[in-house]
Amino acid sequence: MVVDIINPYAVAVTQFDEAAERLGLSRSMRNILRAPKRELIVNFPVRLDNGDVQMYTGYRVQHNINRGPAKGGIRFSPEVSLDEVRALAMWMTWKCAVVDIPFGGAKGGVICDPHQMSRGELERLSRRYATEISILMGPNSDIPAPDMNTNPQIMAWMMDTYSMHQGYSVPATITGKPLAIGGSEGRLDATARGVQVVTKAAMRHLDMTPENSSVVIQGFGNVGGITARLLHESGCKVIGLSDISGGVYNPRGIDVPMAMRFSREHGSLRGLPGTEPVTNRELLELPCDILIPAALENQLTKENAGRVQARLVVEAANGPTNVEGDRILNENGIMVVPDILANAGGVTVSYFEWVQDLQHFFWSENEINQRLEAIMTRAFNAVMAKAVAQDTHLRMGAYLLAVSRVAEATELRGIYP
Ligand SMILES: NC(=O)C1=CN([C@@H]2O[C@H](COP(=O)(O)OP(=O)(O)OC[C@H]3O[C@@H](n4cnc5c(N)ncnc54)[C@H](O)[C@@H]3O)[C@@H](O)[C@H]2O)C=CC1
Ligand SMILES: O=C(O)CCC(=O)C(=O)O
């Protein structure tokens, strides 16, 4: 019986093991690269608006720091678990290596439901979590950033808290900040802009043109929403969108700017005029040319991957396809641009933000976007070349490139007994 792996950490380890096997890595090297370097679990109190004190659990995992300081976002969600954070940290290591920026991989998370919390409660939670993980944080050691349900304001509170403890401002200790306190032009759009670059590159490879391509996107937050806007601007026909409340569909095309306004005003896409409702499950199986999961892990599995109708899947989310889902998509000849390449635009502009903060010298949005496009295009071409040379799919191509870079750094630094 084929076991469908759903635990994200098990998915991440399986993906790594397959690449390590293909690269012929030694057993010692596999052991080193598989294991998370540091795992911090914190339980901390937060005073609620009604005067009660509630305990929260958070994590910060550094998977590997051989190529540079640990880097990766922070997620606030009721679904956060240690294994999820471990997987996300491992994917960050490979992601930074795929785009060849000098960072290792990390991720953090707090088990909470930010949608049920007031602004004051969220600020107290963010500040206390920053204090708890400040033993790892620092511009040379571990640099967090936004992820699901976190945003520039939360990064500002966390930077301020860290800086209070130091006695001076340390903007380079966190990225994704507002512009006024050392954020970078272009960071808010960066992940989606990177998704746009690799989507267009993959489309060229498949002889697809924007005007003849329909797109379905799951998730309408920072990544999914801006990806929808950018692909709409590129001339693609966006026919399906979704958020946590469900999906909306119009085979003739959705007016994305109108959808963004509607979602801002109503808090969700539900009831978007001119569309019919679909469930998030149905959304993934809609007839379309390009499917972009931009929400959660484990959305394409053996349960539904066989019914995906797209020619191209671009993984804007982290880990949206599990091992079995991936196998089915590959067997069906669907090109999958893997997460560690597709959504690397965010961390790439985070790298630019860090460099700018360290130098106290800031670049224009145009410069940022040009450098981002150059890095994403270079990475896409390198992954494609590796996949073609090794007669494999893009995920394996990306892993072969990334894992060999991290292994090389590890080897050069020396493996001590
Ligand atoms: N923000 C960033 O810079 C980066 C984010 N990512 C990944 O992109 C994905 C999305 O992150 P963000 O856009 O930043 O988060 P976000 O919090 O801004 O938006 C998440 C979106 O997903 C929707 N969603 C949540 N649960 C859902 C469900 N069950 N079905 C359908 N939609 C659902 C939400 O309603 C929201 O529209 C995550 O996997 C994240 O790890 C990857 C690289 C960078
Ligand atoms: O911008 C960053 O440092 C990391 C963003 C992130 O969490 C991700 O790429 O998954």
XYZ file of C-alpha atoms and ligand atoms in Angstrom:
471
model
C 0.000 0.000 0.000
C 1.294 3.480 -0.855
C 1.308 5.683 2.220
C 0.177 9.235 1.532
C 2.505 11.420 3.580
C 0.657 14.411 5.019
C 2.946 15.480 7.884
C 4.812 18.410 6.242
C 8.099 17.493 7.925
C 7.836 13.934 6.593
C 7.197 15.402 3.133
C 10.249 17.683 3.448
C 12.500 14.844 4.626
C 11.290 12.524 1.847
C 12.019 15.205 -0.763
C 15.497 15.719 0.714
C 16.224 11.975 0.913
C 15.334 11.492 -2.766
C 17.700 14.307 -3.780
C 20.475 13.087 -1.452
C 20.188 9.611 -2.952
C 20.404 10.952 -6.482
C 23.414 13.114 -5.535
C 25.101 10.129 -3.893
C 25.718 12.085 -0.657
C 27.557 10.245 2.088
C 25.590 8.973 5.049
C 27.285 11.560 7.323
C 26.364 14.421 5.023
C 22.763 13.193 4.816
C 22.545 13.047 8.598
C 23.894 16.571 8.943
C 21.650 18.112 6.306
C 18.513 16.309 7.418
C 18.623 17.408 11.061
C 17.373 20.811 12.241
C 20.256 22.731 13.806
C 18.261 24.379 16.610
C 14.680 24.126 17.824
C 13.284 26.541 20.375
C 9.872 25.981 21.978
C 8.477 28.861 24.016
C 5.401 29.022 26.229
C 4.574 32.570 27.177
C 1.758 34.610 28.770
C -0.211 37.345 27.034
C -2.699 39.614 28.807
C -6.032 39.676 26.966
C -8.269 42.732 26.759
C -10.661 41.246 29.359
C -7.841 41.080 31.912
C -7.274 37.318 31.688
C -3.804 35.961 30.990
C -3.543 33.278 28.329
C -0.551 31.044 27.646
C 0.606 30.685 24.023
C 3.097 28.285 22.466
C 5.543 29.391 19.799
C 8.489 27.919 17.934
C 11.614 29.045 16.125
C 13.519 26.382 14.227
C 16.838 26.956 12.470
C 17.338 24.149 10.027
C 20.792 24.924 8.644
C 23.160 27.886 8.922
C 26.133 26.737 6.865
C 25.590 29.245 4.049
C 24.777 32.236 6.262
C 22.495 33.521 9.026
C 19.188 31.730 9.556
C 16.355 33.325 7.553
C 12.638 32.692 7.372
C 9.198 33.971 8.198
C 6.894 33.775 11.196
C 3.429 32.302 10.954
C 0.498 32.936 13.321
C -2.129 30.215 12.975
C -4.112 27.703 15.060
C -2.616 24.966 12.811
C 1.037 25.735 13.647
C 2.966 22.712 14.964
C 6.617 21.914 15.576
C 6.690 19.573 12.576
C 5.180 22.220 10.331
C 7.789 24.773 11.446
C 10.577 22.195 10.981
C 9.430 21.528 7.421
C 9.135 25.223 6.614
C 12.631 25.825 8.053
C 14.120 23.049 5.924
C 12.423 24.394 2.794
C 13.920 27.834 3.608
C 17.435 26.322 3.567
C 16.921 24.907 0.070
C 15.076 28.041 -1.124
C 17.934 30.369 -0.167
C 20.358 27.987 -1.867
C 18.262 27.761 -5.073
C 18.374 31.535 -5.529
C 21.946 31.545 -4.203
C 21.579 34.161 -1.483
C 23.838 33.890 1.598
C 21.360 32.644 4.169
C 20.534 29.448 5.961
C 16.965 28.359 6.656
C 14.664 29.015 9.608
C 10.990 29.452 10.382
C 8.869 30.460 13.335
C 5.280 30.170 14.378
C 2.838 30.819 17.183
C -0.275 28.725 17.792
C -2.985 31.385 17.888
C -5.905 32.686 15.879
C -5.005 36.267 15.005
C -8.462 36.842 13.472
C -9.981 36.437 16.956
C -7.555 38.852 18.622
C -7.727 42.615 19.048
C -4.899 44.819 17.762
C -3.682 45.295 21.344
C -3.660 41.546 22.023
C -1.811 40.919 18.762
C 0.789 43.554 19.634
C 1.364 42.066 23.099
C 1.627 38.564 21.631
C 4.085 39.696 18.918
C 6.267 41.610 21.370
C 6.355 38.782 23.896
C 7.136 36.190 21.223
C 9.967 38.438 19.949
C 11.357 38.637 23.476
C 11.169 34.861 23.853
C 13.015 34.145 20.592
C 15.455 37.064 20.968
C 18.055 34.595 22.254
C 18.252 33.399 18.643
C 17.448 36.612 16.742
C 20.046 39.060 15.479
C 21.220 40.563 12.198
C 24.128 38.101 12.053
C 22.333 35.083 13.455
C 18.604 34.809 12.722
C 16.471 37.256 10.758
C 12.688 36.649 10.797
C 10.162 37.990 8.251
C 6.408 37.775 7.551
C 4.569 34.601 6.605
C 0.899 33.609 6.895
C -1.128 36.010 9.059
C 1.835 38.233 9.883
C 2.543 41.582 8.236
C 4.765 44.708 8.267
C 3.123 46.066 11.447
C 3.937 42.847 13.319
C 7.514 42.999 12.003
C 7.701 46.615 13.293
C 6.602 45.565 16.799
C 9.089 42.706 16.814
C 11.959 44.912 15.592
C 11.086 47.511 18.207
C 11.015 44.919 20.993
C 14.372 43.443 19.971
C 15.850 46.965 19.695
C 14.533 47.951 23.164
C 16.536 45.097 24.653
C 19.685 46.156 22.762
C 19.304 49.833 23.635
C 19.527 50.992 20.001
C 17.684 50.325 16.742
C 18.580 47.113 14.940
C 16.478 47.235 11.756
C 18.532 44.465 10.073
C 17.263 41.918 12.577
C 13.943 41.490 10.809
C 12.695 42.057 7.241
C 9.325 42.837 5.766
C 9.155 45.999 7.904
C 7.272 49.160 6.933
C 9.310 51.533 4.730
C 9.493 54.219 7.432
C 11.623 52.042 9.723
C 14.053 50.424 7.300
C 11.772 48.306 5.152
C 12.540 47.832 1.487
C 10.718 49.078 -1.548
C 9.102 46.132 -3.275
C 9.087 43.656 -0.341
C 5.283 43.571 -0.068
C 4.908 42.508 -3.712
C 8.154 40.534 -3.893
C 6.913 36.973 -3.440
C 4.157 37.487 -5.992
C 6.531 39.262 -8.383
C 8.849 36.264 -8.183
C 5.882 33.967 -8.859
C 5.053 36.096 -11.903
C 8.630 35.843 -13.234
C 8.795 32.045 -12.970
C 5.229 31.602 -14.256
C 6.072 33.566 -17.390
C 9.332 31.633 -17.817
C 7.499 28.310 -17.510
C 4.807 29.513 -19.920
C 7.451 30.341 -22.519
C 8.827 26.861 -22.065
C 5.379 25.365 -22.682
C 4.634 27.718 -25.608
C 1.786 29.303 -23.660
C 0.834 32.950 -24.128
C -0.831 35.127 -21.457
C -3.805 35.969 -23.672
C -4.566 32.260 -24.140
C -3.957 31.250 -20.529
C -6.517 30.961 -17.751
C -5.379 31.018 -14.139
C -6.836 29.688 -10.881
C -5.327 30.839 -7.580
C -5.951 29.399 -4.123
C -5.353 31.967 -1.368
C -5.941 35.712 -1.695
C -3.511 37.145 0.850
C -0.124 38.766 0.376
C 1.069 36.135 -2.092
C -2.126 34.950 -3.815
C -3.810 38.354 -4.047
C -0.826 40.178 -5.515
C -0.036 37.249 -7.847
C -3.608 37.513 -9.160
C -3.156 41.247 -9.741
C 0.195 40.860 -11.491
C -0.914 37.997 -13.758
C -4.109 39.909 -14.596
C -1.910 42.895 -15.520
C 0.244 40.542 -17.635
C -2.815 39.686 -19.730
C -3.717 36.275 -18.260
C -7.387 35.494 -17.648
C -7.855 34.879 -13.911
C -10.954 32.654 -13.696
C -10.855 31.302 -10.122
C -9.844 32.757 -6.757
C -10.291 31.681 -3.177
C -9.659 32.537 0.440
C -10.437 30.763 3.680
C -14.172 31.440 3.154
C -14.227 29.498 -0.162
C -13.742 30.093 -3.857
C -15.280 32.147 -6.663
C -15.316 31.206 -10.345
C -16.074 32.893 -13.636
C -14.842 31.076 -16.767
C -15.009 34.360 -18.704
C -12.556 36.012 -16.305
C -12.635 37.873 -12.980
C -11.970 41.589 -12.658
C -9.065 41.211 -10.196
C -8.811 44.875 -9.054
C -12.550 44.732 -8.329
C -12.060 41.449 -6.413
C -9.324 43.112 -4.324
C -11.574 46.054 -3.477
C -14.465 43.704 -2.674
C -12.296 41.528 -0.437
C -10.966 44.601 1.428
C -14.470 45.972 1.959
C -16.235 42.694 2.850
C -13.401 40.813 4.537
C -13.599 37.931 2.053
C -14.321 37.003 -1.567
C -17.604 35.354 -0.684
C -20.405 36.770 -2.857
C -18.091 38.503 -5.359
C -20.480 39.865 -8.041
C -20.309 38.121 -11.428
C -18.914 34.864 -10.016
C -20.320 31.547 -8.912
C -19.237 30.056 -5.585
C -17.044 26.940 -5.513
C -15.497 25.137 -2.584
C -11.741 25.288 -2.079
C -11.661 21.635 -3.082
C -13.565 22.237 -6.323
C -11.376 25.242 -7.096
C -8.253 23.084 -7.425
C -9.969 20.860 -9.996
C -11.365 23.610 -12.230
C -10.497 23.509 -15.943
C -7.653 26.013 -16.356
C -4.173 26.342 -17.842
C -2.306 27.465 -14.731
C -3.053 26.493 -11.132
C -1.375 28.472 -8.355
C -1.817 27.189 -4.802
C -0.949 30.194 -2.607
C -2.341 29.252 0.801
C -1.460 26.108 2.746
C 0.477 22.844 2.694
C -0.922 19.537 1.462
C -3.520 20.866 -0.943
C -2.610 18.547 -3.845
C -2.492 14.952 -2.655
C -3.388 11.521 -3.994
C -7.030 12.414 -3.279
C -7.236 15.146 -5.901
C -3.986 15.460 -7.906
C -5.358 13.115 -10.588
C -8.212 15.555 -11.215
C -6.019 18.653 -11.665
C -6.708 19.926 -15.186
C -3.997 22.590 -15.423
C -0.939 22.225 -17.680
C 1.196 24.172 -15.242
C 1.182 24.256 -11.426
C 3.178 27.056 -9.790
C 3.644 26.512 -6.061
C 3.374 29.966 -4.534
C 2.604 28.429 -1.119
C 5.140 26.391 0.807
C 4.560 22.654 0.542
C 1.176 22.709 -1.254
C 1.869 19.352 -2.944
C 2.713 16.275 -0.942
C 4.864 13.396 -2.165
C 2.041 11.321 -3.671
C 0.368 14.366 -5.196
C 3.650 15.292 -6.821
C 4.110 11.826 -8.290
C 0.633 11.960 -9.848
C 1.144 15.431 -11.335
C 4.458 14.309 -12.843
C 2.924 11.128 -14.266
C 0.196 13.221 -15.854
C 2.761 15.436 -17.570
C 1.854 18.563 -15.602
C 4.795 20.911 -15.135
C 5.235 21.860 -11.469
C 7.372 24.880 -10.578
C 8.336 23.897 -7.011
C 7.834 26.119 -3.975
C 11.549 26.446 -3.176
C 11.942 28.196 -6.528
C 8.505 29.677 -7.206
C 8.051 31.657 -3.977
C 11.701 32.621 -3.446
C 11.064 36.230 -4.505
C 10.030 37.136 -0.949
C 13.233 36.029 0.713
C 15.254 37.505 -2.150
C 13.896 40.990 -1.472
C 14.257 40.290 2.268
C 17.942 39.771 1.458
C 17.964 43.166 -0.281
C 16.249 44.708 2.767
C 18.862 43.222 5.108
C 21.730 44.459 2.924
C 20.190 47.959 2.736
C 19.664 48.067 6.525
C 23.255 46.961 7.180
C 24.580 49.625 4.797
C 22.041 52.331 5.761
C 21.738 52.936 2.037
C 18.465 52.363 0.214
C 17.646 51.431 -3.371
C 14.769 52.491 -5.620
C 11.815 50.203 -6.318
C 12.985 49.932 -9.898
C 16.424 48.724 -8.818
C 14.855 46.197 -6.447
C 12.501 44.804 -9.080
C 15.240 44.551 -11.694
C 17.580 42.720 -9.321
C 14.730 40.443 -8.229
C 13.848 39.578 -11.804
C 17.502 38.866 -12.614
C 17.865 36.490 -9.638
C 14.564 34.686 -10.268
C 15.310 34.279 -13.976
C 18.822 33.011 -13.266
C 17.432 30.515 -10.734
C 14.662 29.328 -13.070
C 17.158 28.781 -15.892
C 19.581 26.948 -13.603
C 16.821 24.676 -12.271
C 15.516 23.976 -15.780
C 19.048 23.212 -17.041
C 19.673 20.852 -14.117
C 16.342 19.090 -14.632
C 16.971 18.642 -18.362
C 20.556 17.441 -17.812
C 19.412 14.926 -15.206
C 16.285 13.907 -17.123
C 14.030 14.764 -14.205
C 11.289 17.193 -13.156
C 11.780 20.744 -11.874
C 11.394 19.898 -8.172
C 14.215 17.387 -8.349
C 16.232 19.845 -10.448
C 15.789 22.509 -7.765
C 16.667 20.086 -4.967
C 19.785 18.823 -6.763
C 20.981 22.391 -7.182
C 20.115 23.491 -3.631
C 21.238 20.435 -1.698
C 24.568 20.280 -3.536
C 25.220 23.956 -2.695
C 24.491 23.407 1.004
C 26.527 20.177 0.993
C 29.461 21.998 -0.620
C 29.362 24.733 2.038
C 29.185 22.092 4.765
C 32.094 20.139 3.311
C 34.232 23.263 2.945
C 33.582 24.348 6.524
C 34.578 20.880 7.701
C 32.637 18.088 9.305
C 33.912 17.607 12.839
C 33.588 14.289 14.633
N 4.450 36.290 2.689
C 5.574 35.879 2.083
O 6.480 36.670 1.807
C 5.734 34.460 1.680
C 4.723 33.536 1.838
N 4.896 32.266 1.366
C 3.856 31.263 1.497
O 2.709 31.669 0.768
C 1.532 31.127 1.398
C 0.560 32.260 1.675
O 1.195 33.210 2.529
P 0.710 34.717 2.623
O 0.044 35.113 1.358
O 1.859 35.491 3.133
O -0.356 34.617 3.792
P -1.588 35.578 4.081
O -1.922 35.369 5.491
O -1.334 36.957 3.581
O -2.763 34.970 3.143
C -3.173 33.651 3.234
C -4.385 33.466 2.337
O -4.754 32.091 2.324
C -6.143 31.988 2.608
N -6.410 30.718 3.239
C -6.163 30.323 4.503
N -6.634 29.092 4.698
C -7.171 28.697 3.516
C -7.819 27.516 3.079
N -8.032 26.496 3.911
N -8.212 27.453 1.791
C -8.021 28.504 0.954
N -7.430 29.634 1.309
C -7.019 29.721 2.576
C -6.432 33.172 3.513
O -7.830 33.477 3.546
C -5.617 34.241 2.820
O -6.324 34.733 1.690
C 2.030 30.372 2.633
O 2.260 29.028 2.275
C 3.369 31.037 2.924
O 4.231 30.212 3.650
C 6.038 31.900 0.714
C 7.057 32.771 0.534
C 7.023 34.105 1.074
O 11.398 36.877 3.627
C 11.865 35.986 4.294
O 12.876 36.086 4.952
C 11.204 34.614 4.338
C 9.845 34.526 3.719
C 9.312 33.154 3.991
O 8.963 32.851 5.098
C 9.283 32.166 2.934
O 9.915 32.344 1.891
O 8.627 31.122 3.122
